[in-house]
Coordinates of C-alpha atoms in Angstrom, one line a residue:
M8 CA -0.1 -0.1 -0.4
R9 CA 2.8 2.3 0.5
T10 CA 4.3 2.3 -1.9
L11 CA 1.8 2.6 -4.9
L12 CA 0.9 5.6 -2.4
M13 CA 4.4 6.7 -3.2
T14 CA 4.2 5.4 -7.3
N15 CA 0.6 8.1 -6.8
F16 CA 3.0 11.1 -5.4
L17 CA 5.9 10.3 -8.0
L18 CA 3.7 9.4 -10.9
S19 CA 1.7 12.9 -10.5
S20 CA 4.8 15.0 -9.9
M21 CA 6.6 13.9 -13.2
S22 CA 3.6 14.4 -14.9
R23 CA 3.7 18.1 -13.2
K24 CA 6.9 18.1 -13.4
N25 CA 5.6 18.2 -17.7
H26 CA 3.5 19.6 -17.3
L27 CA 5.0 22.5 -16.7
Q28 CA 7.7 21.8 -19.0
G29 CA 5.0 21.9 -21.9
V30 CA 4.3 25.5 -21.1
K31 CA 7.0 26.7 -21.1
R32 CA 8.1 25.2 -24.8
L33 CA 4.8 26.8 -25.7
P34 CA 5.5 29.6 -28.3
P35 CA 5.4 33.2 -26.3
K36 CA 2.0 34.4 -28.6
V37 CA 0.3 31.6 -27.8
A38 CA 1.0 32.6 -24.3
I39 CA -0.1 35.7 -24.5
G40 CA -3.8 34.7 -26.5
G41 CA -4.3 32.2 -23.1
G42 CA -4.0 34.7 -20.6
V43 CA -5.8 37.8 -23.7
C44 CA -8.9 34.8 -23.5
L45 CA -8.5 34.2 -19.7
L46 CA -8.5 37.7 -18.9
I47 CA -11.4 38.3 -20.8
G48 CA -12.9 35.3 -19.5
T49 CA -12.9 36.8 -16.3
L50 CA -13.6 40.3 -17.4
W51 CA -16.8 38.9 -18.7
F52 CA -17.9 36.7 -15.4
V53 CA -17.1 39.5 -12.6
I54 CA -18.0 43.2 -14.2
I55 CA -20.6 42.2 -18.2
Q56 CA -23.3 39.5 -16.9
P57 CA -23.7 41.0 -13.6
L58 CA -24.4 44.8 -15.6
Q59 CA -27.1 42.4 -17.6
Q60 CA -29.0 40.7 -15.5
T61 CA -29.3 44.8 -13.6
L62 CA -30.0 45.4 -16.8
E63 CA -32.3 42.9 -17.4
L64 CA -34.3 43.2 -14.1
R65 CA -34.6 46.6 -14.8
L66 CA -36.1 46.5 -17.7
Q67 CA -38.4 43.8 -16.3
K68 CA -40.0 46.5 -13.8
Y69 CA -40.5 48.8 -16.5
P70 CA -43.8 48.0 -18.5
A71 CA -44.9 47.8 -14.5
Q72 CA -44.3 51.5 -14.3
L73 CA -45.3 52.3 -17.1
M74 CA -49.0 50.4 -16.7
S75 CA -48.9 52.6 -13.3
I76 CA -48.0 56.2 -15.0
Q77 CA -50.7 55.4 -17.8
E78 CA -53.5 54.5 -14.9
L79 CA -52.6 58.1 -13.1
N80 CA -52.6 60.5 -16.3
R81 CA -55.9 58.4 -17.1
T82 CA -57.1 59.1 -14.4
L83 CA -55.6 62.6 -14.3
L84 CA -57.6 63.5 -17.7
T85 CA -61.3 61.7 -16.0
Y86 CA -61.5 64.2 -13.2
K87 CA -59.1 67.9 -14.8
D88 CA -61.7 70.5 -14.4
K89 CA -64.8 68.3 -12.1
N90 CA -65.4 69.5 -9.0
I91 CA -65.7 66.4 -6.2
K92 CA -66.8 67.1 -2.4
I93 CA -64.7 64.5 -0.3
T94 CA -64.2 64.3 3.0
S95 CA -61.9 65.4 5.2
L96 CA -59.6 62.7 6.7
S97 CA -60.1 61.5 9.8
D98 CA -58.0 59.7 12.5
N99 CA -59.5 56.2 11.7
D100 CA -58.6 56.5 7.8
L101 CA -55.2 57.9 8.5
S102 CA -54.9 54.2 11.1
V103 CA -56.3 52.8 8.0
L104 CA -53.0 54.6 6.2
Q105 CA -50.9 53.3 8.1
Q106 CA -51.8 49.8 8.0
K107 CA -51.8 49.7 4.3
L108 CA -47.9 50.9 4.5
F109 CA -47.8 48.5 7.5
S110 CA -49.0 45.8 5.5
Q111 CA -46.5 46.3 3.3
G112 CA -43.9 45.6 4.6
V113 CA -42.5 49.8 4.6
K114 CA -40.6 51.1 7.4
F115 CA -42.2 54.3 7.1
T116 CA -43.0 57.5 9.0
L117 CA -46.7 59.3 8.5
V118 CA -47.2 62.4 11.1
R119 CA -51.0 64.4 10.6
L120 CA -49.1 68.3 9.9
E121 CA -50.5 71.3 12.1
T122 CA -53.0 72.9 9.2
T123 CA -55.6 75.5 9.2
G124 CA -56.2 75.0 5.9
A125 CA -56.6 71.4 3.6
V126 CA -55.3 68.0 5.8
Q127 CA -51.3 67.8 5.1
L128 CA -49.6 64.0 6.0
E129 CA -46.0 63.9 6.3
L130 CA -44.5 60.9 4.9
K131 CA -41.1 59.5 4.5
I132 CA -40.2 55.7 3.4
D133 CA -36.9 55.0 4.2
E134 CA -36.8 51.6 1.2
I135 CA -39.2 51.1 -1.3
E136 CA -39.8 49.7 -5.1
F137 CA -39.9 52.8 -7.2
S138 CA -43.3 51.3 -8.6
R139 CA -44.6 50.1 -5.6
W140 CA -44.6 53.7 -4.5
L141 CA -46.8 54.7 -7.4
E142 CA -48.7 52.1 -6.7
L143 CA -49.3 53.7 -3.1
M144 CA -49.9 57.3 -5.0
V145 CA -53.0 55.8 -7.0
D146 CA -54.9 54.2 -4.0
F147 CA -54.0 56.9 -1.9
R148 CA -55.1 58.9 -4.9
Q149 CA -58.7 57.2 -5.3
S150 CA -59.2 56.3 -1.8
Y151 CA -58.6 59.4 0.0
A152 CA -57.8 62.4 -3.1
L153 CA -54.8 62.2 -1.3
Y154 CA -51.6 63.8 -4.0
A155 CA -48.4 64.1 -2.8
S156 CA -46.2 67.4 -2.9
D157 CA -42.9 68.0 -2.4
V158 CA -41.5 65.1 -3.0
V159 CA -37.9 64.2 -2.6
L160 CA -36.6 60.2 -4.2
K161 CA -33.3 59.2 -3.7
K162 CA -32.3 56.1 -5.2
N163 CA -31.0 53.4 -3.1
D164 CA -28.6 50.6 -3.4
G165 CA -31.3 47.7 -5.3
V166 CA -32.5 47.9 -8.3
G167 CA -35.5 50.3 -8.7
V168 CA -35.2 51.2 -4.6
V169 CA -36.2 55.1 -4.0
Q170 CA -36.4 56.4 -0.2
V171 CA -39.0 58.8 -0.3
S172 CA -40.0 62.3 1.8
A173 CA -43.2 63.6 0.7
T174 CA -45.4 65.7 1.8
L175 CA -49.4 64.4 0.9
V176 CA -51.9 67.2 0.6
Q177 CA -56.0 65.9 0.7
A178 CA -57.6 68.1 -2.3
R179 CA -60.4 69.5 -1.2

């Protein structure tokens, strides 16, 4: 058994030496070409492929975002120049809004601002997908006549993920 292991070790080390000598005998152009191919392959897997996957993820989300924007536009055109009576936002409605944000798994702060005129809420969201933000704004507008004003969006690390700071104003 011991001789078999030693024989395998010797054959293994001899074959390594033969391979190294074979590599040393390669013409410089072949060695450089192989190195360039190896470098291109490494760049592909380290840089280009992750960028391609990120772009594909963004492109998959665009149709949903476009549909949300088109729905907003249709609604705006429908209610343009119409005077609609809206009830004021109650504390119960505010808790429903908070529950809706909570059910979305969003870290948020929602505070009613003290004003004498229209109802105003200050909303801050740490991290949300932009398309989900649009969907929430459509829902808030349709259900409570809340419109976003003074909106600040900041891009986060994730694809299509933003940080939101907005004032929601109830139309009257």
